Amino acid sequence: MSHRDKIQKIISESIHSQNEWKKEFQLFGKMFYVETPFIGPINVDNIINRVENSIPAIVFNEIDMIMVGEFDFLQERELEAMYKDGAIYISNSLFTDEDLIENLIHEAAHSMESAFGYYIYADQRIASEFIGKRETLKRILISHNYDVSKVEHLFSDTEYDQEFDDFLHKDIGYTKLNNLTLGLVSNPYALTSLREYWASGFEKYFLGEQEVIKRLSPQLFNKIEGVLTNDD
């Protein structure tokens, strides 16, 4: 077989594979639709089996549908997934089963805010815990000679702010932040906003880090457990 024929065979097999991928699944009875196949070798049936056997169905109560594809609103914000209007949208750029599981849990945590937002946030307990983490982060950064002056006023803000996110992501970088925040949070992205503090902690809780969350963020841990048991 010539080199050209080999290339043509690879292309043909790829097209055939793309045309045969399974599009429709069910997760806790909710439609899981793969509009565009993942670029990585992700086994959706395996993911669904793992999730349904390790996570309570209540976590997905507020979700109507899960969509996988190439979405402009994800690409524009360089996001892998987003929860909005009752659906989880996931980029097909994910490469591993673990990537998909992490994103599913994280966005499911955001969906729970619509049903349990008052319970999660009204008493300000995790907000106070979050602000305390932010203030500790500021002291750590200053001690490592980072200039925090341009975002100093944002450390006490619980809402998402693009300027603060850019400061963490671009000026410092999450690889360095991961080292700087050991013993402070389980994931430095949790410091982006109060809502991400909740969702990141919830994600780690279901990835087997319950004891870590309990030790580092006891108020957050209590809220997660309360939501799961409907103990309000």
Tab-separated table of C-alpha atoms in Angstrom:
chain	number	residue	atom	x	y	z
A	1	MET	CA	0.000	0.000	0.000
A	2	SER	CA	1.385	3.377	-0.998
A	3	HIS	CA	1.907	6.213	1.494
A	4	ARG	CA	-0.948	8.130	-0.132
A	5	ASP	CA	-3.258	5.121	0.150
A	6	LYS	CA	-2.350	4.734	3.829
A	7	ILE	CA	-3.217	8.353	4.514
A	8	GLN	CA	-6.519	7.975	2.658
A	9	LYS	CA	-7.307	4.840	4.676
A	10	ILE	CA	-6.625	6.660	7.966
A	11	ILE	CA	-8.866	9.554	6.910
A	12	SER	CA	-11.640	7.187	5.825
A	13	GLU	CA	-11.470	5.239	9.089
A	14	SER	CA	-11.529	8.470	11.077
A	15	ILE	CA	-14.606	9.727	9.216
A	16	HIS	CA	-16.307	6.366	9.660
A	17	SER	CA	-15.551	6.439	13.384
A	18	GLN	CA	-16.857	9.996	13.704
A	19	ASN	CA	-20.101	9.011	11.977
A	20	GLU	CA	-20.621	6.038	14.273
A	21	TRP	CA	-20.091	7.636	17.664
A	22	LYS	CA	-22.912	7.232	20.127
A	23	LYS	CA	-24.678	10.535	20.678
A	24	GLU	CA	-27.425	9.929	23.225
A	25	PHE	CA	-26.996	8.764	26.823
A	26	GLN	CA	-28.934	9.055	30.086
A	27	LEU	CA	-27.483	10.269	33.391
A	28	PHE	CA	-29.937	9.897	36.278
A	29	GLY	CA	-32.681	9.981	33.656
A	30	LYS	CA	-31.417	13.249	32.162
A	31	MET	CA	-30.461	13.511	28.485
A	32	PHE	CA	-26.690	13.452	27.938
A	33	TYR	CA	-26.187	14.443	24.311
A	34	VAL	CA	-22.804	14.353	22.556
A	35	GLU	CA	-23.288	16.766	19.673
A	36	THR	CA	-19.586	16.658	18.732
A	37	PRO	CA	-17.338	13.760	19.807
A	38	PHE	CA	-14.651	14.308	22.427
A	39	ILE	CA	-11.134	14.722	21.082
A	40	GLY	CA	-9.889	12.317	23.742
A	41	PRO	CA	-10.707	8.623	24.249
A	42	ILE	CA	-13.506	9.306	26.743
A	43	ASN	CA	-15.861	6.452	27.569
A	44	VAL	CA	-19.182	8.147	28.346
A	45	ASP	CA	-20.942	4.900	29.309
A	46	ASN	CA	-18.184	4.231	31.842
A	47	ILE	CA	-18.420	7.784	33.209
A	48	ILE	CA	-22.172	7.522	33.654
A	49	ASN	CA	-21.811	4.221	35.470
A	50	ARG	CA	-19.166	5.664	37.802
A	51	VAL	CA	-21.158	8.822	38.541
A	52	GLU	CA	-24.452	7.044	39.158
A	53	ASN	CA	-22.758	4.599	41.536
A	54	SER	CA	-20.815	7.169	43.555
A	55	ILE	CA	-22.821	10.401	43.616
A	56	PRO	CA	-26.354	10.921	45.025
A	57	ALA	CA	-29.019	11.635	42.402
A	58	ILE	CA	-29.939	14.825	44.299
A	59	VAL	CA	-26.764	16.429	42.948
A	60	PHE	CA	-28.300	16.422	39.451
A	61	ASN	CA	-31.870	17.361	40.415
A	62	GLU	CA	-31.648	20.874	38.955
A	63	ILE	CA	-30.172	19.731	35.637
A	64	ASP	CA	-32.430	19.122	32.647
A	65	MET	CA	-29.818	18.199	30.072
A	66	ILE	CA	-26.077	17.776	29.476
A	67	MET	CA	-24.662	18.849	26.112
A	68	VAL	CA	-21.196	18.156	24.690
A	69	GLY	CA	-19.951	20.116	21.698
A	70	GLU	CA	-18.108	23.146	20.368
A	71	PHE	CA	-19.757	26.127	22.048
A	72	ASP	CA	-18.664	29.689	21.325
A	73	PHE	CA	-19.496	30.903	24.837
A	74	LEU	CA	-17.106	28.333	26.283
A	75	GLN	CA	-14.342	29.032	23.780
A	76	GLU	CA	-14.579	32.806	24.255
A	77	ARG	CA	-14.028	32.458	28.010
A	78	GLU	CA	-11.571	29.551	27.707
A	79	LEU	CA	-13.863	27.350	29.786
A	80	GLU	CA	-14.244	23.587	29.715
A	81	ALA	CA	-17.822	23.611	30.996
A	82	MET	CA	-20.640	25.846	32.187
A	83	TYR	CA	-24.022	25.474	33.862
A	84	LYS	CA	-26.743	27.786	32.599
A	85	ASP	CA	-30.504	27.713	32.093
A	86	GLY	CA	-30.870	24.222	33.511
A	87	ALA	CA	-28.217	22.619	31.314
A	88	ILE	CA	-24.551	21.715	31.619
A	89	TYR	CA	-22.564	22.576	28.499
A	90	ILE	CA	-19.255	20.743	28.128
A	91	SER	CA	-16.494	21.339	25.611
A	92	ASN	CA	-15.589	18.386	23.408
A	93	SER	CA	-11.924	19.362	23.934
A	94	LEU	CA	-11.759	17.249	27.112
A	95	PHE	CA	-9.259	14.436	26.844
A	96	THR	CA	-9.712	12.015	29.757
A	97	ASP	CA	-12.510	10.383	31.746
A	98	GLU	CA	-11.281	12.235	34.846
A	99	ASP	CA	-11.600	15.584	33.045
A	100	LEU	CA	-15.240	14.843	32.292
A	101	ILE	CA	-16.055	13.650	35.803
A	102	GLU	CA	-14.471	16.740	37.383
A	103	ASN	CA	-16.410	19.082	35.102
A	104	LEU	CA	-19.702	17.263	35.634
A	105	ILE	CA	-19.405	17.464	39.423
A	106	HIS	CA	-18.218	21.068	39.379
A	107	GLU	CA	-21.087	22.301	37.215
A	108	ALA	CA	-23.604	20.181	39.118
A	109	ALA	CA	-22.442	22.031	42.243
A	110	HIS	CA	-23.287	25.324	40.538
A	111	SER	CA	-26.712	23.982	39.591
A	112	MET	CA	-27.427	23.268	43.259
A	113	GLU	CA	-27.034	26.963	44.064
A	114	SER	CA	-30.405	27.649	42.441
A	115	ALA	CA	-32.199	25.293	44.851
A	116	PHE	CA	-30.019	25.686	47.951
A	117	GLY	CA	-28.550	29.156	47.528
A	118	TYR	CA	-30.232	30.558	50.631
A	119	TYR	CA	-29.036	27.674	52.787
A	120	ILE	CA	-25.511	27.823	51.348
A	121	TYR	CA	-24.918	31.565	51.553
A	122	ALA	CA	-27.480	33.395	53.707
A	123	ASP	CA	-25.795	32.974	57.084
A	124	GLN	CA	-22.467	34.245	55.656
A	125	ARG	CA	-20.503	31.393	57.230
A	126	ILE	CA	-18.722	30.248	54.099
A	127	ALA	CA	-18.420	33.864	52.928
A	128	SER	CA	-16.481	34.691	56.109
A	129	GLU	CA	-14.355	31.585	55.649
A	130	PHE	CA	-13.705	32.529	52.017
A	131	ILE	CA	-12.716	36.117	52.833
A	132	GLY	CA	-10.369	34.780	55.496
A	133	LYS	CA	-8.710	32.624	52.831
A	134	ARG	CA	-8.424	35.621	50.515
A	135	GLU	CA	-6.770	37.721	53.231
A	136	THR	CA	-4.326	34.911	53.966
A	137	LEU	CA	-3.579	34.676	50.245
A	138	LYS	CA	-2.822	38.389	50.151
A	139	ARG	CA	-0.344	38.052	53.021
A	140	ILE	CA	1.306	35.075	51.324
A	141	LEU	CA	1.675	36.940	48.031
A	142	ILE	CA	3.117	40.022	49.695
A	143	SER	CA	5.598	37.854	51.606
A	144	HIS	CA	6.724	36.427	48.244
A	145	ASN	CA	7.172	39.923	46.804
A	146	TYR	CA	4.127	39.944	44.514
A	147	ASP	CA	2.629	43.363	43.839
A	148	VAL	CA	-1.025	43.151	44.882
A	149	SER	CA	-1.696	46.889	44.806
A	150	LYS	CA	-3.805	46.908	41.634
A	151	VAL	CA	-6.242	44.303	43.008
A	152	GLU	CA	-5.906	44.928	46.743
A	153	HIS	CA	-9.445	46.321	46.935
A	154	LEU	CA	-10.810	43.084	45.439
A	155	PHE	CA	-9.537	40.660	48.063
A	156	SER	CA	-12.601	41.325	50.234
A	157	ASP	CA	-15.047	40.939	47.328
A	158	THR	CA	-16.902	37.622	47.127
A	159	GLU	CA	-18.183	38.110	43.571
A	160	TYR	CA	-16.336	37.013	40.457
A	161	ASP	CA	-14.166	39.772	38.981
A	162	GLN	CA	-12.321	39.420	35.682
A	163	GLU	CA	-9.465	41.632	36.830
A	164	PHE	CA	-8.877	39.490	39.900
A	165	ASP	CA	-9.137	36.299	37.857
A	166	ASP	CA	-6.565	37.652	35.376
A	167	PHE	CA	-4.289	38.558	38.276
A	168	LEU	CA	-4.377	34.999	39.600
A	169	HIS	CA	-4.271	33.313	36.211
A	170	LYS	CA	-1.878	35.533	34.263
A	171	ASP	CA	0.190	37.556	36.739
A	172	ILE	CA	0.852	34.654	39.096
A	173	GLY	CA	-0.249	31.478	37.332
A	174	TYR	CA	-2.094	28.549	38.852
A	175	THR	CA	0.991	26.339	38.946
A	176	LYS	CA	2.700	28.795	41.299
A	177	LEU	CA	-0.552	29.431	43.158
A	178	ASN	CA	-0.924	25.734	43.779
A	179	ASN	CA	2.382	25.745	45.651
A	180	LEU	CA	1.670	28.988	47.473
A	181	THR	CA	-1.756	27.882	48.702
A	182	LEU	CA	-0.890	24.413	49.991
A	183	GLY	CA	-2.663	24.038	53.299
A	184	LEU	CA	-5.008	26.925	52.514
A	185	VAL	CA	-7.393	25.481	49.900
A	186	SER	CA	-7.607	22.173	48.059
A	187	ASN	CA	-7.615	23.966	44.700
A	188	PRO	CA	-6.353	27.521	44.052
A	189	TYR	CA	-9.187	28.153	41.575
A	190	ALA	CA	-11.468	28.122	44.610
A	191	LEU	CA	-10.098	31.578	45.469
A	192	THR	CA	-11.509	33.114	42.282
A	193	SER	CA	-14.905	33.831	43.853
A	194	LEU	CA	-17.254	32.618	46.579
A	195	ARG	CA	-19.270	30.604	44.064
A	196	GLU	CA	-16.094	28.894	42.841
A	197	TYR	CA	-15.087	28.286	46.453
A	198	TRP	CA	-18.348	26.366	46.849
A	199	ALA	CA	-18.160	24.470	43.535
A	200	SER	CA	-14.453	23.621	43.803
A	201	GLY	CA	-14.892	22.315	47.334
A	202	PHE	CA	-17.941	20.309	46.295
A	203	GLU	CA	-15.983	18.817	43.388
A	204	LYS	CA	-13.071	17.799	45.618
A	205	TYR	CA	-15.479	16.349	48.180
A	206	PHE	CA	-16.737	13.868	45.600
A	207	LEU	CA	-13.273	13.154	44.249
A	208	GLY	CA	-12.353	11.520	47.543
A	209	GLU	CA	-11.009	14.538	49.431
A	210	GLN	CA	-13.688	14.824	52.114
A	211	GLU	CA	-11.161	14.854	54.954
A	212	VAL	CA	-9.093	17.534	53.205
A	213	ILE	CA	-12.152	19.768	52.774
A	214	LYS	CA	-13.204	19.147	56.375
A	215	ARG	CA	-9.757	20.139	57.643
A	216	LEU	CA	-9.129	23.146	55.395
A	217	SER	CA	-12.662	24.506	55.019
A	218	PRO	CA	-14.900	23.286	57.856
A	219	GLN	CA	-17.734	25.732	57.124
A	220	LEU	CA	-17.783	24.708	53.486
A	221	PHE	CA	-17.692	21.035	54.488
A	222	ASN	CA	-20.703	21.532	56.766
A	223	LYS	CA	-22.672	23.216	53.981
A	224	ILE	CA	-21.908	20.399	51.527
A	225	GLU	CA	-23.031	17.793	54.048
A	226	GLY	CA	-26.129	19.833	54.895
A	227	VAL	CA	-27.170	20.146	51.254
A	228	LEU	CA	-26.708	16.429	50.658
A	229	THR	CA	-28.883	15.537	53.645
A	230	ASN	CA	-31.342	18.419	53.132
A	231	ASP	CA	-30.467	19.463	56.677
A	232	ASP	CA	-31.443	23.123	56.627
